[in-house]
CSV table of C-alpha atoms and ligand atoms in Angstrom, one decimal:
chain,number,residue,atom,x,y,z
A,1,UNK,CA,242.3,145.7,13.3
A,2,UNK,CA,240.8,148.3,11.3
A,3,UNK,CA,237.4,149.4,13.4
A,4,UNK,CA,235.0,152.4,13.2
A,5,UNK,CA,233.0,153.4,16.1
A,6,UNK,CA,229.3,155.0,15.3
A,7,UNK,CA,225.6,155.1,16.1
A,8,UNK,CA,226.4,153.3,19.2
A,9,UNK,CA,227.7,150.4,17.3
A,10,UNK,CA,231.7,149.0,16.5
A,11,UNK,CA,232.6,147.9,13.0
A,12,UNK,CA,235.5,146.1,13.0
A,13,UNK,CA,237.4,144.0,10.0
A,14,UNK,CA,239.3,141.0,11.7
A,15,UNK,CA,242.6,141.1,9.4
A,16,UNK,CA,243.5,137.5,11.0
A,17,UNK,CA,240.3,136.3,9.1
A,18,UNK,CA,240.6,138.4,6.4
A,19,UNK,CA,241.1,136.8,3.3
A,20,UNK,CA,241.1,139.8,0.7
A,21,UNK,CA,238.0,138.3,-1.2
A,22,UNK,CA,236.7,141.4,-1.7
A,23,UNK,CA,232.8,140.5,-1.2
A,24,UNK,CA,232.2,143.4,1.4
A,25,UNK,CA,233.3,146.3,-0.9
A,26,UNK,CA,231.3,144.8,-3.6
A,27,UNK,CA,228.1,145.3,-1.3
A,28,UNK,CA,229.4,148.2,0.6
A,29,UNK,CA,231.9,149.7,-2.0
A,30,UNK,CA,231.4,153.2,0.5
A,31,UNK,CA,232.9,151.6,3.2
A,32,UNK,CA,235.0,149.4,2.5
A,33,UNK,CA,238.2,149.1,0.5
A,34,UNK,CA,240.8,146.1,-0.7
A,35,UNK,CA,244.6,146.8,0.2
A,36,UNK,CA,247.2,144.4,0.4
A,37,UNK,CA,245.1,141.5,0.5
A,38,UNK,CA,243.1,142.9,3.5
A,39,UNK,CA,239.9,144.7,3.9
A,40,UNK,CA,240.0,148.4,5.2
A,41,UNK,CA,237.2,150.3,6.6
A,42,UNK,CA,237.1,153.6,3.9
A,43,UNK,CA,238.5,156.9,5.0
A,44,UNK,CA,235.7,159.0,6.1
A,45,UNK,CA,233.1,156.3,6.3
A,46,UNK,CA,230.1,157.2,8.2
A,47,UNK,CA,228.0,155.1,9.0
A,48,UNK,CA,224.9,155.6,10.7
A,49,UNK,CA,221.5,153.0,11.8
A,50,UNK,CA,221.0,153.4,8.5
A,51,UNK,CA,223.1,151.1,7.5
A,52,UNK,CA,222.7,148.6,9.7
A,53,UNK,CA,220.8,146.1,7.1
A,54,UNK,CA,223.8,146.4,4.6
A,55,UNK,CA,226.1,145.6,7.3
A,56,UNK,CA,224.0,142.7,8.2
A,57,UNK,CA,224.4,141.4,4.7
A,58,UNK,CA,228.5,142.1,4.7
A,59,UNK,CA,228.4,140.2,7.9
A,60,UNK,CA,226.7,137.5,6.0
A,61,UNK,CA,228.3,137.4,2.7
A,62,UNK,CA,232.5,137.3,4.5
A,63,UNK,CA,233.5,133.9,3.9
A,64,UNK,CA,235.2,134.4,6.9
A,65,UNK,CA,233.4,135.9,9.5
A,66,UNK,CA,236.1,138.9,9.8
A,67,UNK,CA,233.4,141.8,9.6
A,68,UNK,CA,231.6,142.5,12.9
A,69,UNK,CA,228.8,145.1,13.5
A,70,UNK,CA,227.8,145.3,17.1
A,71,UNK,CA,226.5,147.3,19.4
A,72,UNK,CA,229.6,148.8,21.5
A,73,UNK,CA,229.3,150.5,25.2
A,74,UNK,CA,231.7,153.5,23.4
A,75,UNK,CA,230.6,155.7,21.3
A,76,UNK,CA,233.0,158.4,19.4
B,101,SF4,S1,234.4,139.7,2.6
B,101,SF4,FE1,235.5,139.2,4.5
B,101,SF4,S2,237.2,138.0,3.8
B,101,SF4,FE2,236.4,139.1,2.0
B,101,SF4,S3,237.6,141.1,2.0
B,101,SF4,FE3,235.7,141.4,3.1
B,101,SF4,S4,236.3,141.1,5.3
B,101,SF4,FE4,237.9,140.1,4.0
């Protein structure tokens, strides 16, 4: 499960859910991309609190409920 640990938070693409629809790259084309039918978290992402409110609306828009942007205990 592609994930990316940052700002305290873990954003993580459930490829279970995943349907490959594509809506989160088209709001967050930075971070994420479409591969095989899957979503992938983009190489060298960063994402910082900044973000946070365009995550919010990725995690709205999946059909599926596969993104997840949460706070996380680890931090890398
Ligand atoms: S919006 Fe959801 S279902 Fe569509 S590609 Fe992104 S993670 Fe997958």
């Amino acid at each position: 499960m592609p994930e990316l640990r940052a700002g305290g938070h873990r954003l993580t693409v459930d490829h279970d859910l995943c349907s490959g629809s594509g809506r989160c790259r088209d709001i967050a084309p930075d971070l994420f991309v479409v591969r095989d039918d899957r979503s992938w978290i983009a190489e060298g992402a960063q994402v910082t609190d900044a973000d946070e409110d365009l995550l919010r609306q990725v995690e709205a828009a999946c059909p599926w409920f596969a993104v997840s942007y949460a706070p996380s205990a680890e931090n890398v």
